[in-house]
mmCIF file of C-alpha atoms in Angstrom:
data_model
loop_
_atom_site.group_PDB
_atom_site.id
_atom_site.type_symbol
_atom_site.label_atom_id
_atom_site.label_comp_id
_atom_site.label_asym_id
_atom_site.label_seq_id
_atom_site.Cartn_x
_atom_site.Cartn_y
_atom_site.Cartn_z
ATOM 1 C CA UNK A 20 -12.161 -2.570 14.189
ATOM 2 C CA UNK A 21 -11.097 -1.560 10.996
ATOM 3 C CA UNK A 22 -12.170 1.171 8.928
ATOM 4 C CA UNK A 23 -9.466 1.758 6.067
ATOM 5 C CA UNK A 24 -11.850 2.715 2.590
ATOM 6 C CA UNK A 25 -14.830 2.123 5.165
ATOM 7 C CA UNK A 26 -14.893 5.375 5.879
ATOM 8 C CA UNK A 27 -15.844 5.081 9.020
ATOM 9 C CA UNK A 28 -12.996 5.760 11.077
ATOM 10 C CA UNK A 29 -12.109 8.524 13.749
ATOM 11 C CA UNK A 30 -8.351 9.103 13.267
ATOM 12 C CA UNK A 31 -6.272 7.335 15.587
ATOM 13 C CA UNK A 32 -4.394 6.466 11.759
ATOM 14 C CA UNK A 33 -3.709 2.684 12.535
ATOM 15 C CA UNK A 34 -1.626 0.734 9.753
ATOM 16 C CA UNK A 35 -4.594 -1.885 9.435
ATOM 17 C CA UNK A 36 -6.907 1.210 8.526
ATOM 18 C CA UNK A 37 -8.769 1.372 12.048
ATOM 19 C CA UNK A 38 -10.466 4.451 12.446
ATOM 20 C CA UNK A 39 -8.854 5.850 9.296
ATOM 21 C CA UNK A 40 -11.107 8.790 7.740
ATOM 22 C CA UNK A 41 -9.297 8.758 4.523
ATOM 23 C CA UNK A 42 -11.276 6.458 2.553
ATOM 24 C CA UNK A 43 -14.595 8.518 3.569
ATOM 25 C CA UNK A 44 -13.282 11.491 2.149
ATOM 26 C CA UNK A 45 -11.220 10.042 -0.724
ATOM 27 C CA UNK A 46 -14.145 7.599 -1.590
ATOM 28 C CA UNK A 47 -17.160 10.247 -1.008
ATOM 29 C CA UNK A 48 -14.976 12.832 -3.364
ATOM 30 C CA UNK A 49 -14.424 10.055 -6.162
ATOM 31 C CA UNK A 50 -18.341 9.428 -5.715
ATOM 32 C CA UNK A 51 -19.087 12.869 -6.738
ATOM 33 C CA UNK A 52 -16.439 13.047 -9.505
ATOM 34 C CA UNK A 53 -18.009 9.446 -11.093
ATOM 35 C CA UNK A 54 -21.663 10.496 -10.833
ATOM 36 C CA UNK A 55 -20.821 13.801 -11.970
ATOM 37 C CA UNK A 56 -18.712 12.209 -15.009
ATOM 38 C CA UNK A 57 -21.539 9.687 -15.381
ATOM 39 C CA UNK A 58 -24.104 12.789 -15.678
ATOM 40 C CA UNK A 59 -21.800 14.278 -18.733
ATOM 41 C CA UNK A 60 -21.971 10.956 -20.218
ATOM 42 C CA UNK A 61 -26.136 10.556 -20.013
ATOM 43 C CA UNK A 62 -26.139 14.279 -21.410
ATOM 44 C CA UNK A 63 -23.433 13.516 -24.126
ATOM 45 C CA UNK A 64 -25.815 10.558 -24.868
ATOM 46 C CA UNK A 65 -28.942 12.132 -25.391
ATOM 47 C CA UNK A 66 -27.698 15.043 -27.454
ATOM 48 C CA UNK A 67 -25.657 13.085 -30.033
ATOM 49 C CA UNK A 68 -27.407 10.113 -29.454
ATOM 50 C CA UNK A 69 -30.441 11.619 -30.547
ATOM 51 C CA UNK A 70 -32.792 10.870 -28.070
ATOM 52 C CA UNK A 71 -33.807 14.996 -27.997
ATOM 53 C CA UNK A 72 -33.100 15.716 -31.656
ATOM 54 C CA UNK A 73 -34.360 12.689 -32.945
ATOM 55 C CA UNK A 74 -31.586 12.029 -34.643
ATOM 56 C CA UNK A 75 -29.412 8.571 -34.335
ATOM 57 C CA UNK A 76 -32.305 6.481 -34.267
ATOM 58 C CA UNK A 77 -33.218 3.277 -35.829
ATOM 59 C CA UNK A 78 -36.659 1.375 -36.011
ATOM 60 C CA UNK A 79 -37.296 -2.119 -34.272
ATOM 61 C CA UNK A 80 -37.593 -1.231 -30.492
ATOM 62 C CA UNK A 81 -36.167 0.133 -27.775
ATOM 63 C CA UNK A 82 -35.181 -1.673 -24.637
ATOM 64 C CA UNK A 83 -38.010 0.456 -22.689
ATOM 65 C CA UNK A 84 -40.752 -0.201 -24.914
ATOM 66 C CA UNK A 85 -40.643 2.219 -27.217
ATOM 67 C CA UNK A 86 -40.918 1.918 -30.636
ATOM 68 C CA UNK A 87 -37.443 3.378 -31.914
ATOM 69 C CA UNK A 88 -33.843 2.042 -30.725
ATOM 70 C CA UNK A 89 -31.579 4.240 -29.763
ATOM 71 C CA UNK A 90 -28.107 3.962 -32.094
ATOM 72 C CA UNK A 91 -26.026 4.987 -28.876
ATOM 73 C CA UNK A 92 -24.945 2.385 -25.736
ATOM 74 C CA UNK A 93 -26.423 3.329 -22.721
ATOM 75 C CA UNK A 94 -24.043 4.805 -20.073
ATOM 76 C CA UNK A 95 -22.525 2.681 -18.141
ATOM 77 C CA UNK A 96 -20.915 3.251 -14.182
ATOM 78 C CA UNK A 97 -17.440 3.985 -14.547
ATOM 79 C CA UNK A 98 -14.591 5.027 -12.632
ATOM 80 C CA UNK A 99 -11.270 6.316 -13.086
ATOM 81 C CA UNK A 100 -9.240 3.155 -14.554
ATOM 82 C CA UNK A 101 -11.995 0.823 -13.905
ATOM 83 C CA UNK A 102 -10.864 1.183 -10.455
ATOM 84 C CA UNK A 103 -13.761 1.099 -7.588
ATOM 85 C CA UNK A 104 -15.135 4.555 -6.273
ATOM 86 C CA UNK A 105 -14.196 3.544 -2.453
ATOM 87 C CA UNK A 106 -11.268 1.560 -1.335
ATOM 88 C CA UNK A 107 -12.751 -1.786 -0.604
ATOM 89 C CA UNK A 108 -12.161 -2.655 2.814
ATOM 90 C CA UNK A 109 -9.150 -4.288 4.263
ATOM 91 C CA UNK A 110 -10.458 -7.224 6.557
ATOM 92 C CA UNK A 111 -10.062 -10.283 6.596
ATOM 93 C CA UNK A 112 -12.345 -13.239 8.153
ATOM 94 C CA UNK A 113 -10.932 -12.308 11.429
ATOM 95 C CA UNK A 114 -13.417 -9.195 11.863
ATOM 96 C CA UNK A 115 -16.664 -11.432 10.769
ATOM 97 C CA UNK A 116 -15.658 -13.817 13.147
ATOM 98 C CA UNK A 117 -15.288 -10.691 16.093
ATOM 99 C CA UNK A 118 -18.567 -9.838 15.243
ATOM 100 C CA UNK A 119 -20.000 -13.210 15.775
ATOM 101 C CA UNK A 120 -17.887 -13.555 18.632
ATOM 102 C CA UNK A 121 -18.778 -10.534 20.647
ATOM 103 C CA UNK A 122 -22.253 -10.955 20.286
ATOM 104 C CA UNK A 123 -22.014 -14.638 21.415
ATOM 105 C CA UNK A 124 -20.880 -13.432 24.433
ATOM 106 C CA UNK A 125 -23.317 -10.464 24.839
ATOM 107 C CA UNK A 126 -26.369 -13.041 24.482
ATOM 108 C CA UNK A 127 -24.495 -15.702 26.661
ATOM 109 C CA UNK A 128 -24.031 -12.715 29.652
ATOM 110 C CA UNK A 129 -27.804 -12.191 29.303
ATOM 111 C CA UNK A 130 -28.958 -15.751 29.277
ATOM 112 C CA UNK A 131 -26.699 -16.475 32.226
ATOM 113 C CA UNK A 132 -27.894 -13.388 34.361
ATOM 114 C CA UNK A 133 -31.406 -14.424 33.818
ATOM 115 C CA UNK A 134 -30.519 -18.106 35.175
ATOM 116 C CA UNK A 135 -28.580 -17.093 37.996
ATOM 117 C CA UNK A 136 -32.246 -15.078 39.344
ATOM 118 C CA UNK A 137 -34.375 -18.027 38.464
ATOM 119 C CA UNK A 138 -31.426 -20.779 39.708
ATOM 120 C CA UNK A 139 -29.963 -22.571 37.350
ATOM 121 C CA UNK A 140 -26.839 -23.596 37.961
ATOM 122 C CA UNK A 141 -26.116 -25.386 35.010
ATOM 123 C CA UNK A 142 -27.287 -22.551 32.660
ATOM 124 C CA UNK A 143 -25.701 -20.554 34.778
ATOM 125 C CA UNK A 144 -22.432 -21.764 34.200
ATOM 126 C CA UNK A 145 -22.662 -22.289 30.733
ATOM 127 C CA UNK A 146 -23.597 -18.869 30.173
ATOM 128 C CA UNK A 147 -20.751 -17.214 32.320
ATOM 129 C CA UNK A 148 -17.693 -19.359 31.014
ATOM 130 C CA UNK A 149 -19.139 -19.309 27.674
ATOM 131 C CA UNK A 150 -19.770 -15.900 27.652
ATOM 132 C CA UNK A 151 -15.879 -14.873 28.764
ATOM 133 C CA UNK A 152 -14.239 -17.637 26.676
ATOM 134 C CA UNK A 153 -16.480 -16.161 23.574
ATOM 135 C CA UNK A 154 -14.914 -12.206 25.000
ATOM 136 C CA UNK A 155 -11.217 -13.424 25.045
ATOM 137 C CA UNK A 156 -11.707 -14.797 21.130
ATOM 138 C CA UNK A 157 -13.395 -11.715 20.032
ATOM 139 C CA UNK A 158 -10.514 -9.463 22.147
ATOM 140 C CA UNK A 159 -7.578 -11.718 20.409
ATOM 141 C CA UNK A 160 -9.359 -11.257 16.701
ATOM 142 C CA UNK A 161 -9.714 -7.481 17.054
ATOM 143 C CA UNK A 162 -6.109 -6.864 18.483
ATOM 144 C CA UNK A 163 -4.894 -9.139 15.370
ATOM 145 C CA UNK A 164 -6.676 -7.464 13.420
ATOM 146 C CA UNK A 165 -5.262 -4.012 14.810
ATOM 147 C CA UNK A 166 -2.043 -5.547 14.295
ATOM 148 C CA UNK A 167 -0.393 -4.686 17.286
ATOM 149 C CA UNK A 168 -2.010 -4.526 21.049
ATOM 150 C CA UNK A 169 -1.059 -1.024 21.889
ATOM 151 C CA UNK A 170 -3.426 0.475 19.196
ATOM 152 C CA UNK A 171 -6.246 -0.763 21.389
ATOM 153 C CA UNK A 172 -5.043 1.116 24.081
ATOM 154 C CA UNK A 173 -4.245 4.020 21.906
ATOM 155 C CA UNK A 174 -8.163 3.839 21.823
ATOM 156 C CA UNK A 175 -8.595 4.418 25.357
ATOM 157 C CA UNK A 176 -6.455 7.863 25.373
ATOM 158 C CA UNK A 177 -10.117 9.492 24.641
ATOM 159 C CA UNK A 178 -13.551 9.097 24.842
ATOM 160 C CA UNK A 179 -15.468 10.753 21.991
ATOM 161 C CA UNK A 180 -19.620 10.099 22.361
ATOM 162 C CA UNK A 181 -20.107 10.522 18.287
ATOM 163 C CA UNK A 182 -17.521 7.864 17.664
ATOM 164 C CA UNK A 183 -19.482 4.818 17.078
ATOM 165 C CA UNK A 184 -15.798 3.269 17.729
ATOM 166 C CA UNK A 185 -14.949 5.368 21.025
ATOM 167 C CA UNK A 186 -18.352 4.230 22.231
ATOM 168 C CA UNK A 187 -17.670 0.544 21.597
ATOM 169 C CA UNK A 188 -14.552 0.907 22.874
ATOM 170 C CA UNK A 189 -15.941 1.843 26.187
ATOM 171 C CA UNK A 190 -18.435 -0.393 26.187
ATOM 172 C CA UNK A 191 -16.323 -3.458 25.845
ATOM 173 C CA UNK A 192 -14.139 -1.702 29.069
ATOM 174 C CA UNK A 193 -17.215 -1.794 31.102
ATOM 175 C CA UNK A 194 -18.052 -5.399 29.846
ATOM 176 C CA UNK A 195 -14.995 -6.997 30.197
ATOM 177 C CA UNK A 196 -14.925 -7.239 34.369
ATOM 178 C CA UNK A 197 -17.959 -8.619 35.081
ATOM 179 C CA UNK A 198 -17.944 -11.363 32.956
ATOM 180 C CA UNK A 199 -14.760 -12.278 33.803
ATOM 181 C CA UNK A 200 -15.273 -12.074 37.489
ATOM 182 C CA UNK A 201 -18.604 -13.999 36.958
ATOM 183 C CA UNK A 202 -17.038 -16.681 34.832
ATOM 184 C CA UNK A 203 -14.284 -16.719 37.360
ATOM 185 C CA UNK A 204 -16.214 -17.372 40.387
ATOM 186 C CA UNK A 205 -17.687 -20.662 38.515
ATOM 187 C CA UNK A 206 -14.190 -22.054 37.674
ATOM 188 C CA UNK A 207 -13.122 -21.701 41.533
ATOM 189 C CA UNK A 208 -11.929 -25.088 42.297
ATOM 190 C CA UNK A 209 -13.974 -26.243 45.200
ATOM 191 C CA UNK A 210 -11.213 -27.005 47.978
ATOM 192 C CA UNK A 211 -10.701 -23.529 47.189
ATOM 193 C CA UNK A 212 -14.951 -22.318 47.563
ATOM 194 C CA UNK A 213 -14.299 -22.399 51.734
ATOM 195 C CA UNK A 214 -11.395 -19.879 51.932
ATOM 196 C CA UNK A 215 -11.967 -16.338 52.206
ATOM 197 C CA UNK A 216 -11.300 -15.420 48.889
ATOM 198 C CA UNK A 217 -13.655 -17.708 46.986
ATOM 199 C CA UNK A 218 -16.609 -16.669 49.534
ATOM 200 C CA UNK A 219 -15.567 -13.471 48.212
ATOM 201 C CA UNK A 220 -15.840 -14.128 44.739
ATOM 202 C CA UNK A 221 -18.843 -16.274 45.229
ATOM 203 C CA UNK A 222 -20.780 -12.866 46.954
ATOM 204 C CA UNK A 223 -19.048 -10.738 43.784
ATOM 205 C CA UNK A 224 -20.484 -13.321 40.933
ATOM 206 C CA UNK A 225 -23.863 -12.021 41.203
ATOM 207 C CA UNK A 226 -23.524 -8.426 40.961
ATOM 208 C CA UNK A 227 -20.582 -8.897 38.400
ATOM 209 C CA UNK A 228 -22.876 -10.960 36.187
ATOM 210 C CA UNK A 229 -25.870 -8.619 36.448
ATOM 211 C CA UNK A 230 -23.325 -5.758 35.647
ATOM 212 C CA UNK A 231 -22.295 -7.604 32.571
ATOM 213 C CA UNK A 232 -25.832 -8.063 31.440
ATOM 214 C CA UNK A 233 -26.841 -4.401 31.332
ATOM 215 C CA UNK A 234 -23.550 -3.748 29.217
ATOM 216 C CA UNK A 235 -24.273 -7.047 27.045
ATOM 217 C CA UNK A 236 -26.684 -5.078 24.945
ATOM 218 C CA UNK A 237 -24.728 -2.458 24.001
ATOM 219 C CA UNK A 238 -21.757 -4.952 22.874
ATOM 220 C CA UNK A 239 -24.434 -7.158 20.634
ATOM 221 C CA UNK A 240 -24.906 -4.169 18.903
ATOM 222 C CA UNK A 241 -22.428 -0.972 18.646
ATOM 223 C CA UNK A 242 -20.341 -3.245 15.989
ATOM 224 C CA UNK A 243 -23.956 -3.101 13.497
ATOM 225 C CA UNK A 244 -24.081 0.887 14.555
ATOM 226 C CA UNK A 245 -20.563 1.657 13.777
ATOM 227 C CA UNK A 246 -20.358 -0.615 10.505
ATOM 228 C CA UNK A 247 -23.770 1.372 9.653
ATOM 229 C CA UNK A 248 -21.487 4.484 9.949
ATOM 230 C CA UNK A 249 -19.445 4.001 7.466
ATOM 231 C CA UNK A 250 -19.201 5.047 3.817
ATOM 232 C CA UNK A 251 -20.020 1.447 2.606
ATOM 233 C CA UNK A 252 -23.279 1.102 0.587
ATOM 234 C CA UNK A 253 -24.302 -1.749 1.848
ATOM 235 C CA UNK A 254 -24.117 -1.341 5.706
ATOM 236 C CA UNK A 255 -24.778 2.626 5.500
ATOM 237 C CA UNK A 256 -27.938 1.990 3.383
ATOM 238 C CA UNK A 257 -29.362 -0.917 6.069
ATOM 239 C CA UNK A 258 -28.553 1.261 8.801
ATOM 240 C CA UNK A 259 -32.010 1.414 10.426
ATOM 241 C CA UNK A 260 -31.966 -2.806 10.340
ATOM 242 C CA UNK A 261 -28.526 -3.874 11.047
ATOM 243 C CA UNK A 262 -28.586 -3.473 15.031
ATOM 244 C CA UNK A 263 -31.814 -5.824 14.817
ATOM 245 C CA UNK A 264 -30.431 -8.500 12.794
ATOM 246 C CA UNK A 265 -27.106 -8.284 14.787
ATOM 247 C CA UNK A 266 -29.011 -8.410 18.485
ATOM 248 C CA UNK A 267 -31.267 -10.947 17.107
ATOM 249 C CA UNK A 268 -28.451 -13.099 16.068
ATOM 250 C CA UNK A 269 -26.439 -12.799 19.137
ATOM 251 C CA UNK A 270 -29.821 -14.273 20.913
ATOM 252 C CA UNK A 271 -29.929 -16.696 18.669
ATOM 253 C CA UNK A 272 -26.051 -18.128 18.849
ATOM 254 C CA UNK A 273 -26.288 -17.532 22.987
ATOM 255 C CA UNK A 274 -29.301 -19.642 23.041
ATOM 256 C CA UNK A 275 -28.037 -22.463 21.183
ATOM 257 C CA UNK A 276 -24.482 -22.127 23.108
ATOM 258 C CA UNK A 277 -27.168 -23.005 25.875
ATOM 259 C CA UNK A 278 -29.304 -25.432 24.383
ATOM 260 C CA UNK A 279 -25.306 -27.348 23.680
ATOM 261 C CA UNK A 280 -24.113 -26.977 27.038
ATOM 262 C CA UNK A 281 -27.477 -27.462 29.706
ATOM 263 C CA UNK A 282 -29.343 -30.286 30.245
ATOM 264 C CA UNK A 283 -33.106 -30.554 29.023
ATOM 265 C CA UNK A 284 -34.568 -29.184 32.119
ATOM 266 C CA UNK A 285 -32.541 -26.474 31.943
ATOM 267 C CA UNK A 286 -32.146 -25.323 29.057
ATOM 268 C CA UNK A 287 -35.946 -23.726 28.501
ATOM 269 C CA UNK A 288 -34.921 -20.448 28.596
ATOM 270 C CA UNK A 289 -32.041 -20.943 26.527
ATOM 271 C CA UNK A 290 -34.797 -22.528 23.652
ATOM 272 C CA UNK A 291 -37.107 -18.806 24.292
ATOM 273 C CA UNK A 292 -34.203 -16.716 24.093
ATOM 274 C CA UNK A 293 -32.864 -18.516 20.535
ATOM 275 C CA UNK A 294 -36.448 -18.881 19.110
ATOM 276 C CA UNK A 295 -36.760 -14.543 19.928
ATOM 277 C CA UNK A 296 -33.155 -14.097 18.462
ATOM 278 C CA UNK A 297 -34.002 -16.319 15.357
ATOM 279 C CA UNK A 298 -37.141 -14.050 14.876
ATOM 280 C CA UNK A 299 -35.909 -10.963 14.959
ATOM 281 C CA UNK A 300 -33.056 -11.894 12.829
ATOM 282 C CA UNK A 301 -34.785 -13.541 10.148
ATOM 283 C CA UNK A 302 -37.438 -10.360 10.200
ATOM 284 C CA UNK A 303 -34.984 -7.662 10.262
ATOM 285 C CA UNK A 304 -32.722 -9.515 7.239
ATOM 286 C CA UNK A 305 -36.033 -9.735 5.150
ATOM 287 C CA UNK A 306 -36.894 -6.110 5.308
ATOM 288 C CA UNK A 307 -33.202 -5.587 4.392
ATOM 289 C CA UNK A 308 -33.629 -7.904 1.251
ATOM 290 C CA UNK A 309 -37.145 -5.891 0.399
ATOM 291 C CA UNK A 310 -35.606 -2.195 0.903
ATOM 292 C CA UNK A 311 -36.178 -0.133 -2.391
ATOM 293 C CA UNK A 312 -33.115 0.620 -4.476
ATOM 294 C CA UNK A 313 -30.385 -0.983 -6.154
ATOM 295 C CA UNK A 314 -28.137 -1.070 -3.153
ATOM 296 C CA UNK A 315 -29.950 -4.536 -1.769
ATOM 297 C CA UNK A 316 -29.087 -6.464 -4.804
ATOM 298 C CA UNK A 317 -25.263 -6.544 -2.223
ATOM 299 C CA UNK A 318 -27.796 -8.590 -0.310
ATOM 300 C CA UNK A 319 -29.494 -10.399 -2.657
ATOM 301 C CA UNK A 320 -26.885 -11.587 -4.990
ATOM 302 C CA UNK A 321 -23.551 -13.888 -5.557
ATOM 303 C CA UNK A 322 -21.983 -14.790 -2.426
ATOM 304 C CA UNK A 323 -23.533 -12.635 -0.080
ATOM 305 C CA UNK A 324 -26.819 -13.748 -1.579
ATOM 306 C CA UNK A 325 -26.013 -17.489 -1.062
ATOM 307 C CA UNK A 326 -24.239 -16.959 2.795
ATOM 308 C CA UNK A 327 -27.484 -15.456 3.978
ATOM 309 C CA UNK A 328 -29.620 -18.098 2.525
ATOM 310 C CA UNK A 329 -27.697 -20.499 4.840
ATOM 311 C CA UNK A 330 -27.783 -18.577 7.661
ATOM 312 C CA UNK A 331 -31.184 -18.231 7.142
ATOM 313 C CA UNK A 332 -32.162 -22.092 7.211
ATOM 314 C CA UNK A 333 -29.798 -23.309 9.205
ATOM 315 C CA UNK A 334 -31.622 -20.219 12.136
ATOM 316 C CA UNK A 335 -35.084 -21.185 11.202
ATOM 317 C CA UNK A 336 -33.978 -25.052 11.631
ATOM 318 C CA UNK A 337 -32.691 -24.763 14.889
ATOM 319 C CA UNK A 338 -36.081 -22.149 15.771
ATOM 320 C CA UNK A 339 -37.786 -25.155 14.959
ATOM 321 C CA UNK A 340 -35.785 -27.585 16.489
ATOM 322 C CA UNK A 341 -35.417 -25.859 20.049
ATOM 323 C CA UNK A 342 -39.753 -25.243 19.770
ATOM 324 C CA UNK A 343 -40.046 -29.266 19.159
ATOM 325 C CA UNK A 344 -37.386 -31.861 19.638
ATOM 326 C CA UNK A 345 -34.801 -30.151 21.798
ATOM 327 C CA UNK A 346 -37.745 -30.179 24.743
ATOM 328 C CA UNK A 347 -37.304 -33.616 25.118
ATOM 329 C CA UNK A 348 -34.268 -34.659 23.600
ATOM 330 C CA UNK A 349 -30.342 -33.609 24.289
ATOM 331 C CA UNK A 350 -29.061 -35.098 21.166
ATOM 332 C CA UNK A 351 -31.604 -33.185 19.235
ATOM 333 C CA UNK A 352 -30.865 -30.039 21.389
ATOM 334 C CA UNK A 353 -27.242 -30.108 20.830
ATOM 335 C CA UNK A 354 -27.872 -30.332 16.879
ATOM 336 C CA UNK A 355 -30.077 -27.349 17.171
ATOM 337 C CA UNK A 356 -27.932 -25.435 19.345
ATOM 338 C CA UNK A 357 -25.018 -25.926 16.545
ATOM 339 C CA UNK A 358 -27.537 -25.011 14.043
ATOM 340 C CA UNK A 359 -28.180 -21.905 15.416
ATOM 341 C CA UNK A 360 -24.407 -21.114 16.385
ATOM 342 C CA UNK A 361 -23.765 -21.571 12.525
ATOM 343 C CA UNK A 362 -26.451 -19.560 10.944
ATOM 344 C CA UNK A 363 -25.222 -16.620 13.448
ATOM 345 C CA UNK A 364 -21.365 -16.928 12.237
ATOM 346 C CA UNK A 365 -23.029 -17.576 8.289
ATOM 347 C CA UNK A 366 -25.285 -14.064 8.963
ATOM 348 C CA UNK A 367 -22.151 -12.167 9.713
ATOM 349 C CA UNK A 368 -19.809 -13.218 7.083
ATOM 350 C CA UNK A 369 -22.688 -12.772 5.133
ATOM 351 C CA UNK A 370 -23.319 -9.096 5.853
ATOM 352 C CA UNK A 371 -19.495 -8.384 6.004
ATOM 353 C CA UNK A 372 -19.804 -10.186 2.386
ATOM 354 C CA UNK A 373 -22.097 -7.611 0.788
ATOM 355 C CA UNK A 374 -19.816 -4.753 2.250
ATOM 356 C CA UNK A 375 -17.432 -5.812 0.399
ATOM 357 C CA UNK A 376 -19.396 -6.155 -2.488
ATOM 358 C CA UNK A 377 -20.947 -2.383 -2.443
ATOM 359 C CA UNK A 378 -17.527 -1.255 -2.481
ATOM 360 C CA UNK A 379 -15.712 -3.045 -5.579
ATOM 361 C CA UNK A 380 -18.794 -2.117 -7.888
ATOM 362 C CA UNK A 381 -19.167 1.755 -8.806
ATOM 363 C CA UNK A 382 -22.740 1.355 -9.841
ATOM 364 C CA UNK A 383 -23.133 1.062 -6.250
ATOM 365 C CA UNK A 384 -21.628 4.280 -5.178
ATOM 366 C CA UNK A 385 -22.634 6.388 -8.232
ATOM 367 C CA UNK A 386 -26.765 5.120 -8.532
ATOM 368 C CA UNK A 387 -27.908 5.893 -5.189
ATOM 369 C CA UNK A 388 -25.738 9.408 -5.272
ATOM 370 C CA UNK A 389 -27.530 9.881 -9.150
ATOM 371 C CA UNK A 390 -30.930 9.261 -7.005
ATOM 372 C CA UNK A 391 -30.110 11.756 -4.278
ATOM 373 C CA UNK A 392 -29.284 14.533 -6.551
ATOM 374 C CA UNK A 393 -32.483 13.648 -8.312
ATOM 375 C CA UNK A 394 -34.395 13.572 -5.193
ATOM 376 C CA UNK A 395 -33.001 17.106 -4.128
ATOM 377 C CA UNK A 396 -33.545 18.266 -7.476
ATOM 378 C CA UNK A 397 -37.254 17.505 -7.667
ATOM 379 C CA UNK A 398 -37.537 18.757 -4.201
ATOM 380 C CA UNK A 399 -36.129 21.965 -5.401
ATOM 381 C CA UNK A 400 -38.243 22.451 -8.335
ATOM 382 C CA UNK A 401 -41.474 21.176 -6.849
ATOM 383 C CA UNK A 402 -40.596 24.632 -3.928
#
């Protein structure tokens, strides 16, 4: 993934900004210089403004309740040319829709894992060829996104454990072969099921689909941990809640991609496993939206705002659609499953969205450093 202005990369200096450190330090640097420029500008305000000396000041009410007006603008956030503190990032849809992608086919490896032990056959199967067509989309929108192939194997030259992206990296390596073998020994054409090499493949499904399952975890979530990692408000701030919302929506979408593909009497773990996802998404995204500090309103407002909101109802509709109608009913399952799908695509363009946001406005970068200095400086004084 990229990382140009994100901060968050670990140097292997791609031309699409992967793993490009410059924007940390460049955009962490500008931080400082803006709140320390907006600092001089509060202090120039209160001294000629008057709010010390008294002078400056005009009766008929102040916008905080007092009972004189100050004669001076507030301070506003400000940056060098009216140009943003951090670079905003580079991406384009392509990495929203690799997030939703990869955890699709996290959530489908589980589900499918779980219905091979308890034999389903027809979950089974939609799980494993879902899961691997859902790996080779996310695979072709990162390497696009990289720009050229060879930078993802650039990636695999090291393996650095404090590198949310080296972990990933690896992760996806260990991923990758069992749900391909798995999904490969359910496409086996069945003149071909009696030869020695499809028994073979047959008695390597099972262990290849169990070993994607314990990876399938790790995949639904190292993208929230290494966007967390970056300098972007937005994700860095809901850093503690981003892995939940992203495993809970990759439950979610792999339980409707069930719920679409299995028959009724199939398809009841499929309904648990999205009505869990859809919970823990919709919790985790609300105590995002409630966290103190100007940095939510990325969340709460404009287009982020208004993505979330969909992903939000359209998750809760298919919750309640999978709990009622899809028990008895494949039509209504199918429109459930697709409801779910969407709000788990919606959720991630949605968080990608505010990212963006955090990044373009300085007020973003410059408040919550204003309140850290603050904090340290109280802690200081109260010692």
């Amino acid at each position: 993934m990229t990382a140009d202005g994100s901060a968050g990369g670990d140097g292997t200096g791609s031309a699409g900004g992967h793993a490009a450190g410059d924007g940390s330090a460049g955009g962490n640097t500008a931080g400082d210089d803006a709140a320390g420029h907006g600092a001089a500008a509060e202090r120039g305000t209160a001294g000629h403004g008057g709010h010390r000396s008294g002078r400056g000041r005009g009766r008929g009410g102040g916008d905080d309740g007092s009972r004189e007006q100050s004669m001076v603008p507030r301070a506003e956030f400000r940056s060098y040319y009216g140009r943003p503190v951090l670079k905003p990032p580079v991406w384009e849809w392509k990495i929203p829709a690799y997030l939703f992608t990869g955890g699709l086919s996290a959530g489908a490896a589980l589900l499918a894992a779980g219905a091979d032990l308890t034999s389903r056959p027809r979950l089974r199967r939609a799980g494993r060829v879902g899961g691997f067509a859902a790996l080779l989309a996310s695979m072709y929108l990162l390497v696009a996104d990289l720009g050229r192939p060879a930078r993802f194997h650039h990636m695999l030259r090291v393996a650095k454990p404090s590198s949310p992206m080296s972990v990933g990296t690896w992760i996806l390596v260990a991923y990758g072969p069992g749900s391909a073998l798995s999904a490969a020994a359910e496409l086996v054409p069945a003149a071909w099921r009696t030869t020695p090499a499809g028994r073979l493949l047959r008695l390597a499904a099972r262990p290849a689909g169990l070993s994607a399952a314990l990876f399938a975890p790790g995949v639904a979530s190292y993208t929230a941990v290494l966007l967390s990692q970056t300098a972007v408000p937005a994700w860095h701030d809901a850093r503690r809640e981003l892995p939940f919302v992203f495993t809970g929506s990759a439950a979610a979408g792999a339980g409707g991609l069930g719920m679409l593909l299995t028959p009724v009497t199939e398809a009841g773990p499929a309904r648990r496993f999205a009505v869990a996802g859809s919970a823990a998404e919709v919790v985790a995204s609300r105590l995002i939206d409630r966290r103190p500090g100007f940095v939510t309103r990325a969340y709460t407002t404009g287009r982020p705002h208004r993505l979330r909101k969909a992903s939000e109802y359209l998750t809760l509709a298919g919750a309640v659609t999978a709990l009622t109608l899809a028990r008895r009913s494949r039509t209504a399952a199918a429109v459930g499953g697709l409801a779910l799908m969407a709000g788990s695509i919606l959720q991630r363009f949605g968080t990608f969205e505010a990212g963006v946001t955090s990044t373009e406005d300085p007020a973003y970068v410059v408040g919550p450093h204003r309140e850290r200095l603050d904090a340290r400086r109280a802690q200081r004084d109260g010692e």
